[in-house]
Coordinates of C-alpha atoms in Angstrom, one line a residue:
Chain Y
M7 CA 97.5 10.2 75.1
F8 CA 95.1 12.4 77.0
K9 CA 97.7 15.1 77.3
Q10 CA 98.1 14.9 73.5
F11 CA 94.4 15.3 72.9
L12 CA 94.2 18.2 75.4
A13 CA 97.1 19.9 73.6
W14 CA 95.3 19.4 70.2
I15 CA 92.0 21.0 71.6
T16 CA 94.0 23.9 73.1
G17 CA 95.8 24.5 69.8
N18 CA 92.6 24.6 68.0
A19 CA 91.0 26.9 70.6
I20 CA 94.0 29.3 70.2
T21 CA 93.9 29.4 66.4
T22 CA 90.1 29.8 66.4
F23 CA 90.3 32.8 68.8
A24 CA 93.2 34.3 66.7
R25 CA 91.0 34.1 63.6
F26 CA 87.9 35.5 65.5
I27 CA 90.0 38.6 66.6
T28 CA 92.1 39.1 63.4
A29 CA 90.4 37.3 60.5
V30 CA 94.0 36.6 59.6
R31 CA 94.8 36.0 55.9
A32 CA 98.1 34.5 54.6
I33 CA 99.6 36.1 51.4
W34 CA 102.1 33.8 49.7
D35 CA 104.2 36.3 47.8
G36 CA 107.1 34.5 46.2
V37 CA 106.9 31.3 48.0
E38 CA 104.3 28.5 48.1
P39 CA 102.7 26.7 51.2
V40 CA 104.4 23.4 50.4
P41 CA 105.9 20.9 52.9
A42 CA 109.6 21.9 52.5
Q43 CA 111.9 22.4 55.4
R44 CA 112.3 26.2 56.2
V45 CA 113.3 28.7 58.8
Y46 CA 110.6 31.4 58.8
F47 CA 111.9 34.7 60.2
A48 CA 109.5 37.4 61.1
N49 CA 109.1 40.9 62.5
H50 CA 108.3 40.8 66.3
T51 CA 105.9 43.4 67.8
S52 CA 103.5 41.2 69.9
N53 CA 103.4 38.1 72.0
G54 CA 101.0 36.7 69.6
D55 CA 103.3 36.9 66.6
F56 CA 104.1 33.2 66.2
I57 CA 100.5 32.2 67.0
L58 CA 99.4 34.2 63.9
I59 CA 102.0 32.5 61.7
W60 CA 101.0 29.1 63.1
T61 CA 97.4 29.9 62.5
V62 CA 97.7 30.6 58.8
L63 CA 100.0 27.7 57.9
P64 CA 98.1 24.8 56.4
P65 CA 97.7 22.0 59.0
N66 CA 100.2 19.6 57.4
L67 CA 102.9 22.3 57.6
R68 CA 101.7 23.5 61.0
S69 CA 102.3 20.2 62.7
R70 CA 105.9 20.2 61.6
T71 CA 106.7 23.9 62.3
R72 CA 108.2 24.7 65.7
P73 CA 108.6 28.3 67.2
V74 CA 111.9 29.2 68.8
A75 CA 110.9 30.8 72.1
G76 CA 112.3 31.9 75.4
A77 CA 112.5 29.2 78.0
D78 CA 112.8 32.0 80.6
Y79 CA 109.2 33.0 79.7
W80 CA 107.6 29.7 78.7
L81 CA 108.8 27.5 81.6
T82 CA 107.7 29.8 84.5
S83 CA 104.2 28.2 85.1
P84 CA 102.5 24.9 84.5
L85 CA 100.0 26.5 82.0
R86 CA 102.8 28.3 80.1
T87 CA 104.9 25.1 80.1
F88 CA 101.9 23.1 78.8
I89 CA 101.2 25.6 76.0
G90 CA 104.9 26.2 75.1
R91 CA 105.9 22.5 75.2
D92 CA 102.9 20.4 74.3
V93 CA 100.7 22.8 72.3
F94 CA 103.3 24.6 70.2
N95 CA 106.1 22.1 70.7
A96 CA 108.5 25.1 70.8
V97 CA 112.3 24.9 70.8
L98 CA 112.8 26.5 74.2
I99 CA 116.1 28.4 74.6
D100 CA 117.2 30.2 77.7
R101 CA 118.0 33.8 76.8
N102 CA 119.8 34.5 80.0
S103 CA 123.5 33.7 79.3
E104 CA 124.3 33.4 82.9
T105 CA 121.9 30.6 83.9
R106 CA 121.6 28.6 80.8
T107 CA 123.1 25.1 80.5
D108 CA 122.6 24.4 76.7
D109 CA 123.9 26.4 73.8
P110 CA 120.9 28.1 72.1
M111 CA 122.4 27.6 68.6
Q112 CA 122.9 23.9 69.2
L113 CA 119.2 23.5 70.3
I114 CA 118.1 25.3 67.1
L115 CA 120.3 23.2 64.9
D116 CA 119.2 20.1 66.7
G117 CA 115.5 21.2 65.9
I118 CA 116.4 21.6 62.2
D119 CA 118.1 18.1 62.2
T120 CA 114.9 16.5 63.3
G121 CA 113.4 17.8 60.1
A122 CA 111.2 20.4 61.6
S123 CA 110.7 23.9 60.2
L124 CA 111.2 26.7 62.6
I125 CA 109.8 30.2 63.3
I126 CA 112.3 32.7 64.7
F127 CA 112.4 36.4 65.5
P128 CA 115.8 37.7 64.4
E129 CA 115.3 41.1 66.3
G130 CA 115.7 39.0 69.4
T131 CA 113.1 40.9 71.3
R132 CA 109.8 42.6 70.8
N133 CA 110.0 45.9 68.8
M134 CA 108.6 48.6 71.0
T135 CA 109.9 51.5 68.9
D136 CA 108.5 53.5 66.0
A137 CA 111.1 51.9 63.7
P138 CA 109.8 49.1 61.5
L139 CA 112.6 46.8 62.4
L140 CA 115.4 46.5 65.1
P141 CA 118.8 45.5 63.9
F142 CA 118.9 41.7 63.4
K143 CA 121.0 39.5 65.7
S144 CA 123.4 37.1 64.2
G145 CA 121.3 33.9 64.8
I146 CA 119.9 33.5 61.3
F147 CA 123.3 34.0 59.7
N148 CA 124.7 31.3 61.9
I149 CA 121.8 29.0 61.1
S150 CA 122.2 29.6 57.3
E151 CA 125.9 29.0 57.4
A152 CA 125.6 25.8 59.4
R153 CA 122.6 24.4 57.4
P154 CA 123.1 26.1 53.9
E155 CA 120.5 23.8 52.3
V156 CA 117.6 25.2 54.4
D157 CA 115.6 28.1 52.9
L158 CA 115.0 31.2 55.1
V159 CA 111.6 32.6 54.5
P160 CA 110.9 36.2 55.5
V161 CA 107.5 36.8 57.1
W162 CA 105.9 40.1 57.7
I163 CA 103.0 40.2 60.3
D164 CA 100.9 43.3 59.9
N165 CA 98.6 45.0 62.3
L166 CA 99.0 42.7 65.2
N167 CA 100.8 45.3 67.3
D168 CA 97.7 47.5 67.3
V169 CA 95.5 44.4 68.2
M170 CA 97.1 44.1 71.6
P171 CA 99.6 46.6 72.5
K172 CA 102.0 46.0 75.4
G173 CA 100.3 46.2 78.8
K174 CA 96.8 45.8 77.6
L175 CA 94.7 42.8 78.6
V176 CA 91.8 43.0 76.1
P177 CA 92.6 42.7 72.3
I178 CA 90.7 44.9 69.8
P179 CA 89.7 43.1 66.6
L180 CA 91.5 44.3 63.5
L181 CA 92.3 42.6 60.3
C182 CA 95.7 41.1 60.1
T183 CA 97.8 39.7 57.3
V184 CA 100.8 37.4 57.3
T185 CA 103.0 37.9 54.2
F186 CA 105.5 35.2 53.2
G187 CA 108.2 36.3 50.8
A188 CA 110.8 34.7 48.5
P189 CA 113.3 32.6 50.5
I190 CA 117.1 33.6 50.9
R191 CA 120.1 31.6 52.0
A192 CA 123.6 32.8 53.1
E193 CA 125.9 32.5 50.1
A194 CA 129.4 30.9 50.4
G195 CA 131.7 33.4 51.8
E196 CA 129.1 36.1 52.4
A197 CA 130.0 38.4 55.3
R198 CA 127.7 38.3 58.4
E199 CA 126.8 42.0 58.0
D200 CA 126.0 41.7 54.3
F201 CA 123.7 38.8 54.8
L202 CA 121.9 40.3 57.9
K203 CA 121.3 43.6 55.8
R204 CA 119.9 41.4 52.9
A205 CA 117.7 39.6 55.3
E206 CA 116.5 42.8 56.8
A207 CA 115.6 44.3 53.4
A208 CA 113.9 41.1 52.2
L209 CA 111.7 41.3 55.4
L210 CA 111.1 45.1 55.2
N211 CA 110.2 44.7 51.5
L212 CA 107.1 42.8 52.5
A213 CA 105.8 45.5 54.8
P214 CA 102.9 47.8 53.5
K215 CA 104.3 50.7 51.6
D216 CA 103.1 53.2 54.2
K217 CA 105.0 51.4 56.9
Q218 CA 108.3 51.4 55.1
P219 CA 110.9 54.2 56.0
V220 CA 111.0 56.9 53.4
D221 CA 114.6 56.5 52.4
A222 CA 114.1 52.8 51.8
E223 CA 111.5 53.6 49.3
V224 CA 113.7 56.0 47.4
A225 CA 116.5 53.5 47.5
A226 CA 114.2 50.8 46.0
Chain A
M10 CA 53.6 24.6 58.8
N11 CA 51.9 28.1 58.9
G12 CA 51.5 30.9 56.4
M13 CA 54.9 32.4 57.3
H14 CA 56.8 29.2 56.6
A15 CA 54.9 28.5 53.4
D16 CA 55.6 32.0 52.0
F17 CA 59.2 31.8 53.2
L18 CA 59.8 28.5 51.5
T19 CA 58.2 29.8 48.3
L20 CA 60.6 32.8 48.4
L21 CA 63.5 30.6 49.2
A22 CA 62.5 28.2 46.3
G23 CA 62.5 31.3 44.0
I24 CA 66.0 32.5 45.2
I25 CA 67.4 28.9 44.7
G26 CA 65.9 28.8 41.3
L27 CA 67.6 32.1 40.5
L28 CA 70.9 30.9 41.9
I29 CA 70.7 27.7 39.9
V30 CA 70.2 29.7 36.7
A31 CA 73.0 32.1 37.6
S32 CA 75.4 29.1 38.4
G33 CA 74.4 27.5 35.0
V34 CA 75.1 30.7 33.1
G35 CA 78.4 31.3 35.0
Y36 CA 79.5 27.7 34.2
A37 CA 78.5 28.1 30.5
L38 CA 80.3 31.3 30.2
K39 CA 83.5 29.9 31.8
Q40 CA 83.4 26.8 29.4
R41 CA 82.7 28.9 26.3
I42 CA 85.1 31.9 26.9
A43 CA 87.8 30.9 29.4
P44 CA 87.8 27.2 30.6
D45 CA 91.3 27.7 32.0
G46 CA 90.1 30.4 34.2
N47 CA 92.0 33.3 32.9
N48 CA 89.1 35.7 32.4
A49 CA 89.0 37.8 35.6
T50 CA 85.4 39.0 35.1
I51 CA 84.1 35.5 34.7
E52 CA 86.1 34.2 37.6
N53 CA 84.8 37.1 39.8
L54 CA 81.2 36.4 38.7
N55 CA 81.5 32.8 39.6
A56 CA 83.1 33.5 42.9
R57 CA 80.2 36.0 43.6
I58 CA 77.6 33.3 42.7
L59 CA 79.2 30.8 45.0
A60 CA 79.3 33.4 47.8
W61 CA 75.5 34.1 47.2
W62 CA 74.8 30.4 47.7
G63 CA 76.6 30.6 51.0
M64 CA 74.8 33.9 52.1
T65 CA 71.4 32.3 51.1
A66 CA 72.2 29.2 53.2
F67 CA 73.2 31.3 56.2
L68 CA 70.1 33.5 56.0
A69 CA 67.8 30.6 55.5
V70 CA 69.3 28.7 58.5
A71 CA 69.1 31.9 60.7
F72 CA 65.5 32.6 59.7
L73 CA 64.3 29.0 60.4
A74 CA 66.0 29.2 63.8
G75 CA 63.8 32.2 64.7
R76 CA 64.6 35.5 66.4
G77 CA 67.6 34.2 68.2
G78 CA 69.2 33.1 65.0
V79 CA 68.5 36.3 63.1
I80 CA 69.8 38.5 66.0
L81 CA 73.0 36.3 66.4
L82 CA 73.6 36.4 62.7
F83 CA 73.4 40.1 62.5
A84 CA 75.4 40.6 65.7
F85 CA 78.2 38.7 64.0
V86 CA 77.8 40.6 60.8
S87 CA 78.1 43.8 62.7
F88 CA 81.2 42.4 64.4
A89 CA 82.9 41.5 61.2
A90 CA 81.9 44.9 59.6
L91 CA 83.2 46.9 62.6
R92 CA 86.5 44.9 62.5
E93 CA 86.9 46.0 58.8
F94 CA 85.9 49.5 59.5
V95 CA 88.1 50.1 62.6
T96 CA 91.0 48.6 60.7
L97 CA 90.9 51.5 58.2
T98 CA 90.5 54.3 60.8
D99 CA 93.1 56.5 62.3
R100 CA 93.7 55.0 65.7
R101 CA 96.1 55.8 68.4
R102 CA 97.3 53.7 71.3
A103 CA 95.2 56.0 73.7
D104 CA 91.9 54.7 71.9
H105 CA 92.5 51.2 72.9
W106 CA 90.0 51.0 75.7
A107 CA 87.4 53.1 73.8
I108 CA 87.5 50.8 70.9
A109 CA 87.6 47.7 73.0
A110 CA 84.4 49.0 74.7
A111 CA 82.7 49.5 71.2
F112 CA 83.4 45.9 70.4
F113 CA 82.8 44.1 73.6
V114 CA 80.2 46.3 75.5
I115 CA 78.4 48.5 73.0
L116 CA 77.9 46.0 70.3
P117 CA 76.5 43.2 72.4
A118 CA 74.4 45.7 74.4
Q119 CA 72.8 46.9 71.2
Y120 CA 71.7 43.4 70.1
A121 CA 70.7 42.5 73.7
L122 CA 68.4 45.5 73.8
I123 CA 66.8 44.7 70.5
W124 CA 66.2 41.2 71.8
C125 CA 64.5 42.8 74.8
E126 CA 62.4 45.0 72.4
W127 CA 63.4 48.1 74.4
Y128 CA 63.0 50.5 71.5
G129 CA 63.6 53.7 73.4
M130 CA 67.0 52.4 74.6
W131 CA 68.4 50.6 71.5
S132 CA 67.6 53.6 69.4
A133 CA 69.5 55.9 71.8
L134 CA 72.4 53.7 73.0
I135 CA 74.8 54.5 70.1
P136 CA 73.7 58.1 69.0
V137 CA 73.5 59.3 72.6
Y138 CA 75.3 57.1 75.1
A139 CA 78.1 55.8 73.0
F140 CA 78.5 59.3 71.5
L141 CA 79.3 60.7 74.9
I142 CA 81.0 57.7 76.6
L143 CA 83.6 57.0 73.9
P144 CA 85.2 60.4 73.9
I145 CA 85.2 60.3 77.8
I146 CA 87.0 57.1 77.8
A147 CA 89.5 58.3 75.2
V148 CA 90.2 61.7 76.9
L149 CA 91.1 60.0 80.1
Q150 CA 94.3 58.8 78.3
S151 CA 95.2 62.5 77.7
D152 CA 96.3 62.1 74.2
T153 CA 94.8 65.1 72.3
E154 CA 96.5 64.6 68.9
D155 CA 93.9 64.4 66.1
F156 CA 91.3 63.9 68.9
L157 CA 88.2 65.1 67.0
M158 CA 89.1 63.0 64.0
R159 CA 89.7 59.9 66.1
I160 CA 86.5 60.1 68.0
S161 CA 84.4 60.9 64.8
Q162 CA 85.8 57.9 63.0
M163 CA 85.1 55.7 66.0
Q164 CA 81.6 57.0 66.2
W165 CA 81.0 56.6 62.5
S166 CA 82.2 53.1 62.7
L167 CA 79.7 52.3 65.3
M168 CA 76.8 54.1 63.6
I169 CA 77.3 52.3 60.3
C170 CA 78.3 48.8 61.3
V171 CA 76.3 48.4 64.5
F172 CA 73.5 51.0 64.8
C173 CA 72.3 51.0 61.1
A174 CA 72.9 47.2 60.6
S175 CA 70.8 46.3 63.8
H176 CA 67.7 47.8 62.3
V177 CA 67.4 44.7 60.2
P178 CA 66.7 42.3 63.0
A179 CA 64.8 45.1 64.8
L180 CA 62.2 44.6 62.0
L181 CA 61.3 41.3 63.8
F182 CA 59.7 43.4 66.7
L183 CA 57.4 45.7 64.8
D184 CA 53.8 45.0 65.7
I185 CA 51.8 45.1 62.5
P186 CA 48.1 44.2 62.7
G187 CA 47.2 41.2 60.5
F188 CA 51.0 40.5 59.9
E189 CA 51.7 38.7 63.3
G190 CA 54.3 36.0 63.2
R191 CA 55.5 37.0 59.7
N192 CA 58.0 39.8 60.4
V193 CA 60.9 37.7 59.2
L194 CA 59.5 38.2 55.8
L195 CA 60.0 41.9 56.1
I196 CA 63.7 41.2 56.5
A197 CA 63.7 38.8 53.6
F198 CA 61.9 41.5 51.5
L199 CA 64.5 44.2 52.4
I200 CA 67.5 42.0 51.7
V201 CA 66.2 40.5 48.5
V202 CA 65.2 43.9 47.0
V203 CA 68.4 45.6 48.0
Q204 CA 70.7 42.9 47.0
L205 CA 69.0 42.3 43.6
S206 CA 69.1 46.0 43.0
D207 CA 73.0 45.8 43.5
V208 CA 73.2 42.8 41.1
L209 CA 70.9 44.4 38.5
Q210 CA 72.7 47.7 38.6
Y211 CA 75.9 45.8 38.0
T212 CA 74.3 43.8 35.1
W213 CA 72.7 46.7 33.5
G214 CA 75.8 48.8 33.9
K215 CA 77.9 46.0 32.3
L216 CA 75.5 45.7 29.4
L217 CA 74.5 49.3 28.6
G218 CA 76.6 51.4 31.0
R219 CA 78.0 54.5 29.2
H220 CA 77.6 57.6 31.5
P221 CA 79.2 57.4 35.0
V222 CA 77.1 59.0 37.9
A223 CA 80.2 59.8 39.8
P224 CA 83.3 59.3 37.8
K225 CA 85.7 60.4 40.6
L226 CA 84.2 57.8 42.9
S227 CA 83.3 54.7 40.9
P228 CA 83.6 54.3 37.3
S229 CA 81.5 51.2 37.3
K230 CA 78.4 53.0 38.7
T231 CA 76.6 54.4 35.5
W232 CA 73.3 56.2 34.9
E233 CA 72.2 53.3 32.7
G234 CA 73.0 50.8 35.5
L235 CA 71.4 52.9 38.2
I236 CA 68.1 53.5 36.3
G237 CA 67.9 49.9 34.9
G238 CA 68.8 48.4 38.3
V239 CA 66.5 50.5 40.3
A240 CA 63.6 50.0 37.9
S241 CA 64.0 46.3 37.6
A242 CA 64.6 45.8 41.4
T243 CA 61.5 48.0 42.1
L244 CA 59.4 45.7 39.8
I245 CA 60.7 42.6 41.6
G246 CA 59.8 44.2 44.9
T247 CA 56.3 45.1 43.7
A248 CA 56.0 41.5 42.6
L249 CA 56.9 40.4 46.2
W250 CA 54.1 42.5 47.8
W251 CA 52.3 39.2 48.9
I252 CA 55.1 38.5 51.5
T253 CA 54.7 42.0 53.1
P254 CA 52.0 43.9 54.8
F255 CA 52.0 46.4 51.9
T256 CA 49.7 46.8 48.9
P257 CA 51.4 46.4 45.5
L258 CA 51.7 50.2 45.1
Q259 CA 53.1 50.6 48.6
A260 CA 55.5 47.8 48.0
A261 CA 56.6 49.5 44.8
L262 CA 57.3 52.8 46.7
M263 CA 59.0 51.0 49.4
S264 CA 61.3 49.2 46.9
L265 CA 62.0 52.5 45.2
I266 CA 63.0 54.2 48.4
I267 CA 65.3 51.3 49.6
T268 CA 67.0 50.8 46.3
L269 CA 67.8 54.5 46.0
A270 CA 69.0 54.6 49.7
G271 CA 71.0 51.5 48.9
F272 CA 72.6 53.0 45.9
F273 CA 73.6 56.2 47.7
G274 CA 74.9 54.0 50.6
G275 CA 77.2 52.3 48.2
L276 CA 78.4 55.6 46.8
V277 CA 79.2 56.9 50.3
M278 CA 81.0 53.8 51.3
S279 CA 83.0 54.0 48.1
A280 CA 84.0 57.6 49.0
I281 CA 85.2 56.3 52.3
K282 CA 87.3 53.6 50.5
R283 CA 88.7 56.2 48.1
D284 CA 89.6 58.3 51.1
R285 CA 91.5 55.4 52.8
G286 CA 93.1 54.3 49.5
V287 CA 91.7 50.7 49.5
K288 CA 89.7 48.8 46.8
D289 CA 87.8 46.6 49.1
W290 CA 86.9 46.7 52.8
G291 CA 88.2 43.3 53.6
H292 CA 88.8 39.8 52.2
M293 CA 86.2 37.7 54.1
I294 CA 83.9 36.9 51.1
A295 CA 85.5 35.6 48.0
G296 CA 84.6 37.7 45.0
H297 CA 82.9 40.4 47.0
G298 CA 85.8 41.8 49.2
G299 CA 84.7 42.3 52.8
F300 CA 81.4 42.2 54.8
I301 CA 80.9 46.0 54.2
D302 CA 81.3 45.7 50.5
R303 CA 78.2 43.5 50.5
L304 CA 76.5 45.3 53.3
D305 CA 76.9 48.9 52.3
S306 CA 73.5 49.4 50.5
V307 CA 71.7 47.3 53.3
V308 CA 72.9 49.5 56.1
F309 CA 71.8 52.6 54.5
S310 CA 68.3 51.4 53.5
A311 CA 67.6 49.4 56.7
P312 CA 66.9 52.3 59.0
I313 CA 64.8 54.1 56.5
F314 CA 62.7 50.9 55.8
F315 CA 62.5 50.2 59.5
H316 CA 61.1 53.7 60.3
L317 CA 58.8 54.1 57.4
T318 CA 57.3 50.7 58.2
R319 CA 57.1 51.8 61.9
Y320 CA 55.4 55.0 61.3
F321 CA 52.7 53.9 58.7
W322 CA 52.1 50.2 59.7
S323 CA 53.2 49.4 63.2
M324 CA 51.3 49.7 66.5
T325 CA 54.4 50.2 68.6

């Protein structure tokens, strides 16, 4: 009971801080903030990415949306464990294939089967390059194939990588936006590569025009 | 209840009366022309009026809370404006610490120095010390690409959003004989005249506007709007002489100067938006865009109003 209360306070402190620094705004572009079960997939440039998505979700959606995060990071200290497990209620998966005991895909599907929405980062790791996106891992294809009735919603997070670049302890305040796009699903018989390409394009399409690669703009 | 409070409440009653009329007109227009809310101009007008209510409430609470309230309010406004400005600048990773220092050291220091009434220091902190320290912090990261441009943009952000804006609360600390304890009314005078000038320029422009002042910059700024807005705002400013230390003629001159400064401030800030390819500075205030969209004319008129009042009326 007390721990729950503490987690609620901490969650609100984190979202308030995120708003103070970024004045973050949600843009619902092709999908509405309604309580449907979804897998949100987003670009990943900063440790604060899922916090920003979590902050802009309306409270009734937020309480049933769980980020998928690395257990190897979130279970390494009591504070991180509290934040990862109690505040964000994350689906914690061990990214290290040698030490893990549970199958990550099974944990994710279990999460979906409890009725929760999920936030995942299909690039698998933080993008430190100049490219707008790293190639997607297969996870979202496997999810969509196993649970074809769940919508996959692309989410573009803008500017957060400049707020707190890797290795800097103090954030600089900049306006950020979180853009939610039209949902996609893997179609019956669709090849893995085709689906992943489609998902990448759907996500990239939400980025501001000046951040999209030139050839993508020509193609579109 | 002293004289200041009585005058402030009279002014507040006037503003609230104006807002009630504006809300009534906005509601009537919506009912008559587009009750389903598909007329963008009317929707924008009503969003603006609603935001004016909010701004009036914030200012009134800050004023009644005294100097601490006013300083905190403008420190927050500077923070929000700087956040919008820096978002639009060309930054590189090497600028991280310099920009963090601008937000978390220089901005609070500026308002703390105003609180301490250390005029010599707060008027030099940003034009002198920040001007030299920020490029020093940035140069230590040894990234020289676009160096002059990056540093200039950083310095301009601070000048506009922090230095200029901080002249508004600094009005509290002018020492004007016979006007003791009433300085907050100077702020009210400045804000009311500048903001009414904006609204009236917009209104006159919508009603009569034909000839744009600067077609490349802003098609909505017309000579008819400018002249009508400045003239009517100057008249209102003159009528408000009783809350200031000025005679009616002096109040008229002051109003004319600050409305003109405000107009050109708006023009300069439009040029920056054009340069950056955006329509609004931000999205914080419904119907108005960002903080800077509402603040542009105030930041240009505040330092001029402060110094004119200081030269000719203040003992300090």
